[in-house]
mmCIF file of C-alpha atoms in Angstrom:
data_model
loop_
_atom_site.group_PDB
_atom_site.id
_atom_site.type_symbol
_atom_site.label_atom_id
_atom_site.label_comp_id
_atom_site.label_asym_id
_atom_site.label_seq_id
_atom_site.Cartn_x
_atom_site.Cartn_y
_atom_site.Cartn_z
ATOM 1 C CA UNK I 12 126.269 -11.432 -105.238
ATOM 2 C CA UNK I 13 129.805 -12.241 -105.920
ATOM 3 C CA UNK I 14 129.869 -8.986 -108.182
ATOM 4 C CA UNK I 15 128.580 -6.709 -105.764
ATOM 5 C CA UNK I 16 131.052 -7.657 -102.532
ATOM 6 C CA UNK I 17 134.439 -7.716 -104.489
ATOM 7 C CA UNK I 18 135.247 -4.228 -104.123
ATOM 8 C CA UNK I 19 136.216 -2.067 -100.682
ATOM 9 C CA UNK I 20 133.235 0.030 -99.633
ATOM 10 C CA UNK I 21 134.093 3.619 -98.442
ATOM 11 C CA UNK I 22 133.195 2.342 -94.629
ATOM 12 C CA UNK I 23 135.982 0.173 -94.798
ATOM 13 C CA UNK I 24 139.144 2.466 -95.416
ATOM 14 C CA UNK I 25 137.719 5.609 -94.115
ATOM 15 C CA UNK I 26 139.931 7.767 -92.201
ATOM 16 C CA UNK I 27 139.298 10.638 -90.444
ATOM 17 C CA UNK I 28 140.300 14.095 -89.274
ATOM 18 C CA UNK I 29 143.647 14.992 -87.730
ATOM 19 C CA UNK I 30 143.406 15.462 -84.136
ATOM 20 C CA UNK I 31 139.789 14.983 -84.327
ATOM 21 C CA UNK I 32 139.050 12.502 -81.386
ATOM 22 C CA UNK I 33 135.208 12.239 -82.410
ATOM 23 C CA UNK I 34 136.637 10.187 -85.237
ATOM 24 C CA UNK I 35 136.601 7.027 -83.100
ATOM 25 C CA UNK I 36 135.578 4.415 -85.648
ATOM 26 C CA UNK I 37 137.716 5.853 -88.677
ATOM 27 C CA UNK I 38 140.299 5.677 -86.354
ATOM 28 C CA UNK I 39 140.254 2.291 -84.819
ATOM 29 C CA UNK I 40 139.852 1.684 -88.689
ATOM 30 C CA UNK I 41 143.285 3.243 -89.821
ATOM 31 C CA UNK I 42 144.859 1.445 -86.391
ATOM 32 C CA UNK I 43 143.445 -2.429 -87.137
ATOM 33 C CA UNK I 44 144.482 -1.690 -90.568
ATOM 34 C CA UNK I 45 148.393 -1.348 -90.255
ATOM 35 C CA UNK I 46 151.017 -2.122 -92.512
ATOM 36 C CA UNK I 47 152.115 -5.219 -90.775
ATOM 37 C CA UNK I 48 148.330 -6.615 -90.831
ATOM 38 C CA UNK I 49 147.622 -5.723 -94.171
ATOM 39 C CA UNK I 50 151.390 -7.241 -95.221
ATOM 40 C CA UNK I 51 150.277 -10.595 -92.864
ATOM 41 C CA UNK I 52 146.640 -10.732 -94.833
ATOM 42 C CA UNK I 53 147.639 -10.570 -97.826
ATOM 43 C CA UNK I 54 150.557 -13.183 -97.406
ATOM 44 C CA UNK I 55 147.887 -15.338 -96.251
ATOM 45 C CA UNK I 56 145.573 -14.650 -99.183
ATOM 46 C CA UNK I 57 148.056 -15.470 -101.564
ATOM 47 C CA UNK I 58 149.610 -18.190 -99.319
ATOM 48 C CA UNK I 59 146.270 -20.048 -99.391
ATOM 49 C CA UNK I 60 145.598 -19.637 -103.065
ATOM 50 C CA UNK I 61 149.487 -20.717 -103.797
ATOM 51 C CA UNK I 62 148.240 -24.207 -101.631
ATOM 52 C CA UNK I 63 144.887 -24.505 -103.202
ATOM 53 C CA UNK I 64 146.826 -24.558 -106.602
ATOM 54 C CA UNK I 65 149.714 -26.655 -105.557
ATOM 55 C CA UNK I 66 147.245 -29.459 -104.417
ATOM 56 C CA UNK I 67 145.199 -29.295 -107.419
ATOM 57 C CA UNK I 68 148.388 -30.145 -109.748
ATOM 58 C CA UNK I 69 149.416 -32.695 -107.100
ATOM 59 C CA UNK I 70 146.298 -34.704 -106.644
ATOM 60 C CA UNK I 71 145.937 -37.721 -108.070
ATOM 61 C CA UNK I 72 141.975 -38.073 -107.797
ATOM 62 C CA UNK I 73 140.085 -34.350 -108.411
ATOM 63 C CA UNK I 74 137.159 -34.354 -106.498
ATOM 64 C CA UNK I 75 135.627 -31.777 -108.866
ATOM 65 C CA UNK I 76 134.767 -32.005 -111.819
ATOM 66 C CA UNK I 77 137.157 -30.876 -114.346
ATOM 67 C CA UNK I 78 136.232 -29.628 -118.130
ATOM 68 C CA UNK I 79 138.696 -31.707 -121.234
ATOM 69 C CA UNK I 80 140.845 -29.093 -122.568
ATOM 70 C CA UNK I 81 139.561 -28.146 -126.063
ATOM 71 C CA UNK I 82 140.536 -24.776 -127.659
ATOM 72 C CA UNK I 83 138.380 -21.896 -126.532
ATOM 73 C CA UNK I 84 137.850 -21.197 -130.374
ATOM 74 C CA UNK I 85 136.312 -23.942 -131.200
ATOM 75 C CA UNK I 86 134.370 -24.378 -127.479
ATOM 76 C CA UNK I 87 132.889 -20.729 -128.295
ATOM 77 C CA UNK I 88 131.603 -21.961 -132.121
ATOM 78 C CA UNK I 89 130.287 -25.163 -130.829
ATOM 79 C CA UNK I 90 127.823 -23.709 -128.228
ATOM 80 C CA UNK I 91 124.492 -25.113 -128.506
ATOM 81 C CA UNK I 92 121.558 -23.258 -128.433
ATOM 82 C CA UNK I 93 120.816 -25.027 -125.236
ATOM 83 C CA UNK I 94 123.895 -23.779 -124.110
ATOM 84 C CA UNK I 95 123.102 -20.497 -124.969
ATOM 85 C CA UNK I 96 119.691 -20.234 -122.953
ATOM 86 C CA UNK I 97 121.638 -21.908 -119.810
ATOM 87 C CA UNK I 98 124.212 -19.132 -119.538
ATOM 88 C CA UNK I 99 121.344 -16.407 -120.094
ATOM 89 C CA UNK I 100 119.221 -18.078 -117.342
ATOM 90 C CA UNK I 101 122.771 -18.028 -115.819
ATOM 91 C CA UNK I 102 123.318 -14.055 -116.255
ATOM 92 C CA UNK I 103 119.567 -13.137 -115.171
ATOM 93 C CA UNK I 104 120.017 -14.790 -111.882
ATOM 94 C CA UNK I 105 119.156 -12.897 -108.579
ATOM 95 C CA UNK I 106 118.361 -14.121 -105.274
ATOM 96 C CA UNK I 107 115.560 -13.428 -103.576
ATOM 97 C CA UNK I 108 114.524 -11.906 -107.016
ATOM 98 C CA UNK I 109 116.394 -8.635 -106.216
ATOM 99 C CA UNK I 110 120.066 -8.647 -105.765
ATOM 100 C CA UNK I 111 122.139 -10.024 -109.096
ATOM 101 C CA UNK I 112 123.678 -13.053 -109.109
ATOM 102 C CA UNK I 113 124.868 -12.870 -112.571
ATOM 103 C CA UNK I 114 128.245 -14.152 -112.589
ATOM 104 C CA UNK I 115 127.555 -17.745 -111.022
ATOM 105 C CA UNK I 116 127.225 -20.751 -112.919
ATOM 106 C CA UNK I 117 126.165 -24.351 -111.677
ATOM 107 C CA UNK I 118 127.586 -25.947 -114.667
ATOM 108 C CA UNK I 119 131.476 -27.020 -114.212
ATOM 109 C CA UNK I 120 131.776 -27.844 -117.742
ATOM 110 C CA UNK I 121 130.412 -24.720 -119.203
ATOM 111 C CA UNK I 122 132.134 -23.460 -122.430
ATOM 112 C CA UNK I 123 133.916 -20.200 -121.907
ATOM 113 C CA UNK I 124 132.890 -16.824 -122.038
ATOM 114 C CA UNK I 125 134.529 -14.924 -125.551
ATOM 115 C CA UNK I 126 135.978 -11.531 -124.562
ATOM 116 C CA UNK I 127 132.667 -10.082 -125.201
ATOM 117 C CA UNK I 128 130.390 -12.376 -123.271
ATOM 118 C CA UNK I 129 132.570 -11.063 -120.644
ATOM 119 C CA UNK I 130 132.230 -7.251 -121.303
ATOM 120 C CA UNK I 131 128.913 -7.535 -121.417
ATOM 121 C CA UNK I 132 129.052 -9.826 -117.997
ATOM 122 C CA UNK I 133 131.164 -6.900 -116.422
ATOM 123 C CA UNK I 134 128.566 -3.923 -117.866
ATOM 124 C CA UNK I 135 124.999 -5.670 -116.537
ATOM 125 C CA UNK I 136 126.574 -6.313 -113.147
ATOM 126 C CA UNK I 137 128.781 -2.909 -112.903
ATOM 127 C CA UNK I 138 125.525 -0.825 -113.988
ATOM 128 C CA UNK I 139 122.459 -3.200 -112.579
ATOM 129 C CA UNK I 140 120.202 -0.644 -110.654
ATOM 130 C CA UNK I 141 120.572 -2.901 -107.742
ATOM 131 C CA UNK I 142 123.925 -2.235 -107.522
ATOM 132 C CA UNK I 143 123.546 1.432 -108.195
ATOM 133 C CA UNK I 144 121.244 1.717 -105.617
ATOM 134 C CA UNK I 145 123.376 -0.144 -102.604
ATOM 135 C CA UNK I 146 126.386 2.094 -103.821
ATOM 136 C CA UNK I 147 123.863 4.861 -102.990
ATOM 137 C CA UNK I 148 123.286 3.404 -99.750
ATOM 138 C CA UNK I 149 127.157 2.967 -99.132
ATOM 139 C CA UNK I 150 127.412 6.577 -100.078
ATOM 140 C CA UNK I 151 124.737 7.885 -97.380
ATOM 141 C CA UNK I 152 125.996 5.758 -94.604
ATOM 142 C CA UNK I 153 129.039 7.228 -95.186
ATOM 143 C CA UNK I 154 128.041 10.976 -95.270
ATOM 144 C CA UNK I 155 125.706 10.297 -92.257
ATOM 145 C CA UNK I 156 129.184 9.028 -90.494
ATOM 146 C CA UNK I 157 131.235 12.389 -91.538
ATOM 147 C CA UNK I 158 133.138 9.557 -93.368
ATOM 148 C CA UNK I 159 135.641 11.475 -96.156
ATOM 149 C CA UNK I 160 135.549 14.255 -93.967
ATOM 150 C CA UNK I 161 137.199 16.382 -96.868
ATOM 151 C CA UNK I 162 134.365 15.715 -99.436
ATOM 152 C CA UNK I 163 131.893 17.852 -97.088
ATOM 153 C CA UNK I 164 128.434 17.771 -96.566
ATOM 154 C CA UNK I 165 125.031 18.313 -98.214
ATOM 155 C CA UNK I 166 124.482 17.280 -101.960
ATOM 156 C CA UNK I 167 128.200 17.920 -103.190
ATOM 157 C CA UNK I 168 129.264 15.984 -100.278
ATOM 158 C CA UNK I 169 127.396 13.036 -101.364
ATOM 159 C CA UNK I 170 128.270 13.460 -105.172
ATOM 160 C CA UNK I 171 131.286 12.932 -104.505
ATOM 161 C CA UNK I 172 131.038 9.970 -101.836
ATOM 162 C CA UNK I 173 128.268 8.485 -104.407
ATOM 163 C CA UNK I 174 131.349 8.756 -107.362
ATOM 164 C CA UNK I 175 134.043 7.671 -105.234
ATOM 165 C CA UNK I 176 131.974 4.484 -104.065
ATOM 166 C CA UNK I 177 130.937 3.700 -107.342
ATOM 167 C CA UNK I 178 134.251 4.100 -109.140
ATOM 168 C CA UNK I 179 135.245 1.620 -107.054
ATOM 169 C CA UNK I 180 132.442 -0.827 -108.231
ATOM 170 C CA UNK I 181 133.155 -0.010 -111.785
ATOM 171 C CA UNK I 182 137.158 -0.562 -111.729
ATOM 172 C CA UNK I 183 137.022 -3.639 -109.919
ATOM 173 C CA UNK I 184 134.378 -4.888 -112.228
ATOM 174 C CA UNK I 185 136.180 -3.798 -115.198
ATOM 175 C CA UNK I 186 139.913 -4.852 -114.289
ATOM 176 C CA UNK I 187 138.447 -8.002 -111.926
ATOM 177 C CA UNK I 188 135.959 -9.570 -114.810
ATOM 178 C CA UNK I 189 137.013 -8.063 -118.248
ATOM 179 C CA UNK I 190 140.233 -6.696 -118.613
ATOM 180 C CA UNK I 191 142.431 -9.402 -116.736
ATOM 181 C CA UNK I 192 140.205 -12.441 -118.332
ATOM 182 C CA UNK I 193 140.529 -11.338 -121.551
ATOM 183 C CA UNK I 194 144.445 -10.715 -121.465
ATOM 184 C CA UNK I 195 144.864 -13.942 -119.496
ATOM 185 C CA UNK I 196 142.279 -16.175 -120.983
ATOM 186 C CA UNK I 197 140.616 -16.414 -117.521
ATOM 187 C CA UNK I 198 136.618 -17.265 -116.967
ATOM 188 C CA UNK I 199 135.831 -14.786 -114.105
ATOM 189 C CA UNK I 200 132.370 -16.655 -113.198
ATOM 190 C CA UNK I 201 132.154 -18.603 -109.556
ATOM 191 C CA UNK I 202 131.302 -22.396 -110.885
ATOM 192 C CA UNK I 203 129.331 -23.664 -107.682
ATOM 193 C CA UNK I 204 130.446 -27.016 -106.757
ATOM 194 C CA UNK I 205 126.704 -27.954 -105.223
ATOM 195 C CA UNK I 206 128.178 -31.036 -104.021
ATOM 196 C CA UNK I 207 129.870 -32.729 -101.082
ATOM 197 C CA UNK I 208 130.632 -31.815 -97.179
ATOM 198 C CA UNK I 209 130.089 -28.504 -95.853
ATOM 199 C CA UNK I 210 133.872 -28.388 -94.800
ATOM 200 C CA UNK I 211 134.947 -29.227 -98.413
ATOM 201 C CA UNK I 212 132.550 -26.854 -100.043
ATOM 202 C CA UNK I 213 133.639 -24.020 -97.864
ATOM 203 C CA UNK I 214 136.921 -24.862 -98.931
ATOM 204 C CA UNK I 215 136.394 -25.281 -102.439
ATOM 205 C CA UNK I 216 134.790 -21.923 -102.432
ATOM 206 C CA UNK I 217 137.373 -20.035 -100.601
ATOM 207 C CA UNK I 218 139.791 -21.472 -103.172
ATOM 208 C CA UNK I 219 137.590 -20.467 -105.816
ATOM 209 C CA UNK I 220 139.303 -16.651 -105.050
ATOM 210 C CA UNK I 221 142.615 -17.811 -106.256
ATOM 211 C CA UNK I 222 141.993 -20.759 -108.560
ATOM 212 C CA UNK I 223 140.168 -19.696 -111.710
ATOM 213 C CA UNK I 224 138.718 -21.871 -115.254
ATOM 214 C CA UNK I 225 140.587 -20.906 -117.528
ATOM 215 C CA UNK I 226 139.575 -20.495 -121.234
ATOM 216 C CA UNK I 227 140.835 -23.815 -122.461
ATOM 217 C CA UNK I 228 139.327 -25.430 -119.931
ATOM 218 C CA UNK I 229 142.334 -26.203 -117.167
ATOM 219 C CA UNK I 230 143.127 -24.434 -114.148
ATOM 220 C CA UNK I 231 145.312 -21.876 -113.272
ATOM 221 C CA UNK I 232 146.190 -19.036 -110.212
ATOM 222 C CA UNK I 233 142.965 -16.492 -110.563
ATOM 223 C CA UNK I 234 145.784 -13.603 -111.559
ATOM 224 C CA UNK I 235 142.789 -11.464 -112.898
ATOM 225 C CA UNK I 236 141.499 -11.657 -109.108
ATOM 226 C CA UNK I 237 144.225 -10.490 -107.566
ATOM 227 C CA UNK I 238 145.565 -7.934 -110.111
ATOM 228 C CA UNK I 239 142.367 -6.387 -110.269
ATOM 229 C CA UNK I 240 141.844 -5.947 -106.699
ATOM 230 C CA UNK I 241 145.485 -4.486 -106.290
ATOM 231 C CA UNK I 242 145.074 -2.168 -109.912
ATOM 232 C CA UNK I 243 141.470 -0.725 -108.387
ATOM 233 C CA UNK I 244 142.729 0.152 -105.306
ATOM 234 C CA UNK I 245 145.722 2.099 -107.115
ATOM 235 C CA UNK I 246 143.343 3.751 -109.582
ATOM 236 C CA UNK I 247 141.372 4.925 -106.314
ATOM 237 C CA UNK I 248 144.312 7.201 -105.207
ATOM 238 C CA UNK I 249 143.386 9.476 -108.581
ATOM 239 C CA UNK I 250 140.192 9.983 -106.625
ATOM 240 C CA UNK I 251 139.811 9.598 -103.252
ATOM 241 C CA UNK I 252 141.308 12.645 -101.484
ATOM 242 C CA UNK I 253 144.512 13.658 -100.675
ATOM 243 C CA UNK I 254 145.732 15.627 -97.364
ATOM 244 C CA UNK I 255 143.519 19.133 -97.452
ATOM 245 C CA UNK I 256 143.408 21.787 -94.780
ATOM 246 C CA UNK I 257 140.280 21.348 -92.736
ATOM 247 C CA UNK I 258 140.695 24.865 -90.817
ATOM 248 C CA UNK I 259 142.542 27.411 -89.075
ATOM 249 C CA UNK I 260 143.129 27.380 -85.326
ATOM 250 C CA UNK I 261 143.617 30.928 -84.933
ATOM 251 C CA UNK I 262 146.367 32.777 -83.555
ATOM 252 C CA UNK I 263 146.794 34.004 -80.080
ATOM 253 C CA UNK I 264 148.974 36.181 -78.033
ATOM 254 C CA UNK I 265 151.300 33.207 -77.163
ATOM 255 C CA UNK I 266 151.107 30.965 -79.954
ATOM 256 C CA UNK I 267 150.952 31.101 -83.859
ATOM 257 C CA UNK I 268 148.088 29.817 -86.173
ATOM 258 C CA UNK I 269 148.152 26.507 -85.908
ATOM 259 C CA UNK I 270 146.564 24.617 -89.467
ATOM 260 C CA UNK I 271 144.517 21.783 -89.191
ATOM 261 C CA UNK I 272 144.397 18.715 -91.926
ATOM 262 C CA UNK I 273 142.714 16.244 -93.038
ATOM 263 C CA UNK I 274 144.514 12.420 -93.094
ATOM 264 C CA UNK I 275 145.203 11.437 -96.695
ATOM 265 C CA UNK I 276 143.212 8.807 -97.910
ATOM 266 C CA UNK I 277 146.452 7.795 -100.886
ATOM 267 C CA UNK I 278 149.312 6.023 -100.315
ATOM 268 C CA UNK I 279 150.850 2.318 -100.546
ATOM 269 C CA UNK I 280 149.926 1.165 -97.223
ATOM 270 C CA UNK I 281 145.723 2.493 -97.714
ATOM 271 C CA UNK I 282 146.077 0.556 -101.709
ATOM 272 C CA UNK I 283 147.334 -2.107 -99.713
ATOM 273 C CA UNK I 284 144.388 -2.492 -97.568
ATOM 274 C CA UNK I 285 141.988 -2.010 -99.725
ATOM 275 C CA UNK I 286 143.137 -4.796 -102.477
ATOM 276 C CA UNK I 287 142.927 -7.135 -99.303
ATOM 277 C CA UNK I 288 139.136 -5.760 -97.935
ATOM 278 C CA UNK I 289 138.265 -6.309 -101.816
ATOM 279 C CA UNK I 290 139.792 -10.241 -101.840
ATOM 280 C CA UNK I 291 138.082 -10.247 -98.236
ATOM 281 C CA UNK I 292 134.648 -9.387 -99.622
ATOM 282 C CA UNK I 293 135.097 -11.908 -102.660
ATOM 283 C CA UNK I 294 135.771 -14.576 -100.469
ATOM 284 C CA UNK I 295 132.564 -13.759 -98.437
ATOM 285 C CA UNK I 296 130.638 -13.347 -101.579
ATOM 286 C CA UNK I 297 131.789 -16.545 -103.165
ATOM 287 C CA UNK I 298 130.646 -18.770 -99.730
ATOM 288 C CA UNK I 299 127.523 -16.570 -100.195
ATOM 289 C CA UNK I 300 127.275 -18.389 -103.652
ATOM 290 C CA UNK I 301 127.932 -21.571 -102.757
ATOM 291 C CA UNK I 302 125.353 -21.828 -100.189
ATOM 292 C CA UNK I 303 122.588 -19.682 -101.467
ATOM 293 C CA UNK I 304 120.578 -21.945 -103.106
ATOM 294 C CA UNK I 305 120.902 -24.612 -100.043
ATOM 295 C CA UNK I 306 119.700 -21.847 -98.201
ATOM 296 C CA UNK I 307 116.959 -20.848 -99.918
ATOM 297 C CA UNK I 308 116.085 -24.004 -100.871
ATOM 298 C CA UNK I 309 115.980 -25.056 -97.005
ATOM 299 C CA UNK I 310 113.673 -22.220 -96.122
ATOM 300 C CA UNK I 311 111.068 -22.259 -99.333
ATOM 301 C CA UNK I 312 110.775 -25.749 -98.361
ATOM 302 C CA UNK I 313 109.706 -25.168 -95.065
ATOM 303 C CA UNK I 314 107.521 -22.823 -96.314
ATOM 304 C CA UNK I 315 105.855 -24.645 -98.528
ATOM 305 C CA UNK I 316 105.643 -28.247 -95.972
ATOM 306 C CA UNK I 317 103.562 -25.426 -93.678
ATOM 307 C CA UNK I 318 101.457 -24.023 -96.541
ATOM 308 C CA UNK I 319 100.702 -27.773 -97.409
ATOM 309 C CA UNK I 320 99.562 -28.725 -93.789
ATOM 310 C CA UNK I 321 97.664 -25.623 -93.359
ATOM 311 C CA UNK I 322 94.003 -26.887 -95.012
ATOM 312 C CA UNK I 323 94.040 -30.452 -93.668
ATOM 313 C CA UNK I 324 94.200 -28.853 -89.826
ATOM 314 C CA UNK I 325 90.599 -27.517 -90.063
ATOM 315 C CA UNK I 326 88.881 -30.393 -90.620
#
């Protein structure tokens, strides 16, 4: 689940058209979504991951469990074949036996992931048909919106919303969970803590954005977090469109033609804001994680303490 919120969704940065005052929600969009906000959110993002860390080194007692540092070399030999069917029980995981769940682990003391345990982590999340199908989803909300004004409408219109949406899933997948963790020796899986207060939990999940396992077994900033969210949402200005003329407001006797555009969807400030939606949704989707199987555990409980008491009513 993790996988499939940590990248912006084309509903979230959506602009709309110049001077177009149907455009209310694009627009109250682009005006929550200011420089000074995005500056003040992403301070606070890295703020809180900057604490997280410092408290971590400072602590005396860990309340989580941490993994002895061994070289990920030898870690990676020594796995067990026990090992081996826990982290592909691990990678087939979805809740609710639809949406993929494939980068959480229960296990703090898992053995790391070699660079291509995490390629092929990155490639069965990035191109599940799950995910494929709620970036087609994304991709019609946003068409049946007039989102991307400048991409159109009918089938070309939602080609390119479709491409645009999933791009986004596949950089931030690829820079977020392969490229950064293999440079930087960085496990991109969510360990679930499973463990503890709901107040501590929450917290230890929130952190889990900006404190990473690294390969040797410490921990470290979650660089490969935010680097990836901040390179995807630069690679998205190749793509998403730039300032186009929408029409012609045609001359009259008193006035000249007057051209209408469309607002550019590139830029610093719209990268900006869409590396902090993406950190936004992989907060969500790592409390989402943490909580899941509490949740569902709750619930099939009940279920079943019903199912149970059903035959000895009718007596």
């Amino acid at each position: 689940m993790r996988f499939l919120l940590n990248h912006p969704t084309e509903r979230d940065t959506a602009p709309g058209l110049a001077c177009n005052p149907t455009r209310d929600n694009a627009a109250a969009t682009r005006r929550f979504l200011t420089p000074q906000i995005v500056i003040r959110l992403l301070a606070f993002i890295l703020l809180t991951g900057a604490l997280s860390l410092a408290q971590d080194k400072n602590s005396p007692q860990q309340k989580e469990p941490t993994p002895s540092p061994r070289p990920e070399a030898t870690r990676a030999q020594q796995k067990s074949d026990q090992e081996k069917e826990a982290e592909r029980k691990e990678q087939s995981q979805r809740v609710l036996g639809v949406l993929p769940q494939f980068g959480v682990s229960s296990r703090q003391n898992a053995s790391p992931l070699a660079p291509r345990q995490k390629f092929h982590l990155f490639v069965k999340s990035a191109f599940d048909p799950v995910t494929i199908g709620v970036v087609g989803l994304q991709a019609g909300l946003s068409q049946a919106q007039n989102e991307f004004p400048a991409y159109g409408q009918g089938a070309e219109g939602y080609g390119k919303r479709f491409g645009a949406a999933f791009a986004d899933q596949v950089s931030s997948g690829f820079w977020s969970n392969y490229a950064y963790p293999v440079l930087l020796k960085e496990d991109p899986r969510y360990f679930r803590l499973g463990e503890g207060s709901f107040t501590a939990r929450a917290f230890y999940s929130i952190k889990q954005e900006f404190v990473c396992h690294t390969d040797k077994g410490g921990r470290m900033f979650h660089f490969s977090n935010v680097l990836g969210a901040f390179t995807g949402g630069a690679i998205s200005n190749i793509y998403y469109p730039g300032k186009s003329l929408a029409r012609v407001i045609p001359a009259t006797a008193t006035s000249p033609a007057i051209p209408v555009y469309y607002e550019s969807e590139r830029g610093v400030s719209l990268t900006m804001s869409r590396a902090a939606i993406a950190l936004g949704y992989g907060t969500m989707g790592g409390l989402f994680d943490e909580f899941w199987p509490d949740i569902h555990r709750k619930f099939s409980g009940k279920h079943q303490t019903q199912s149970s008491s059903t035959p000895g009513d009718s007596k």
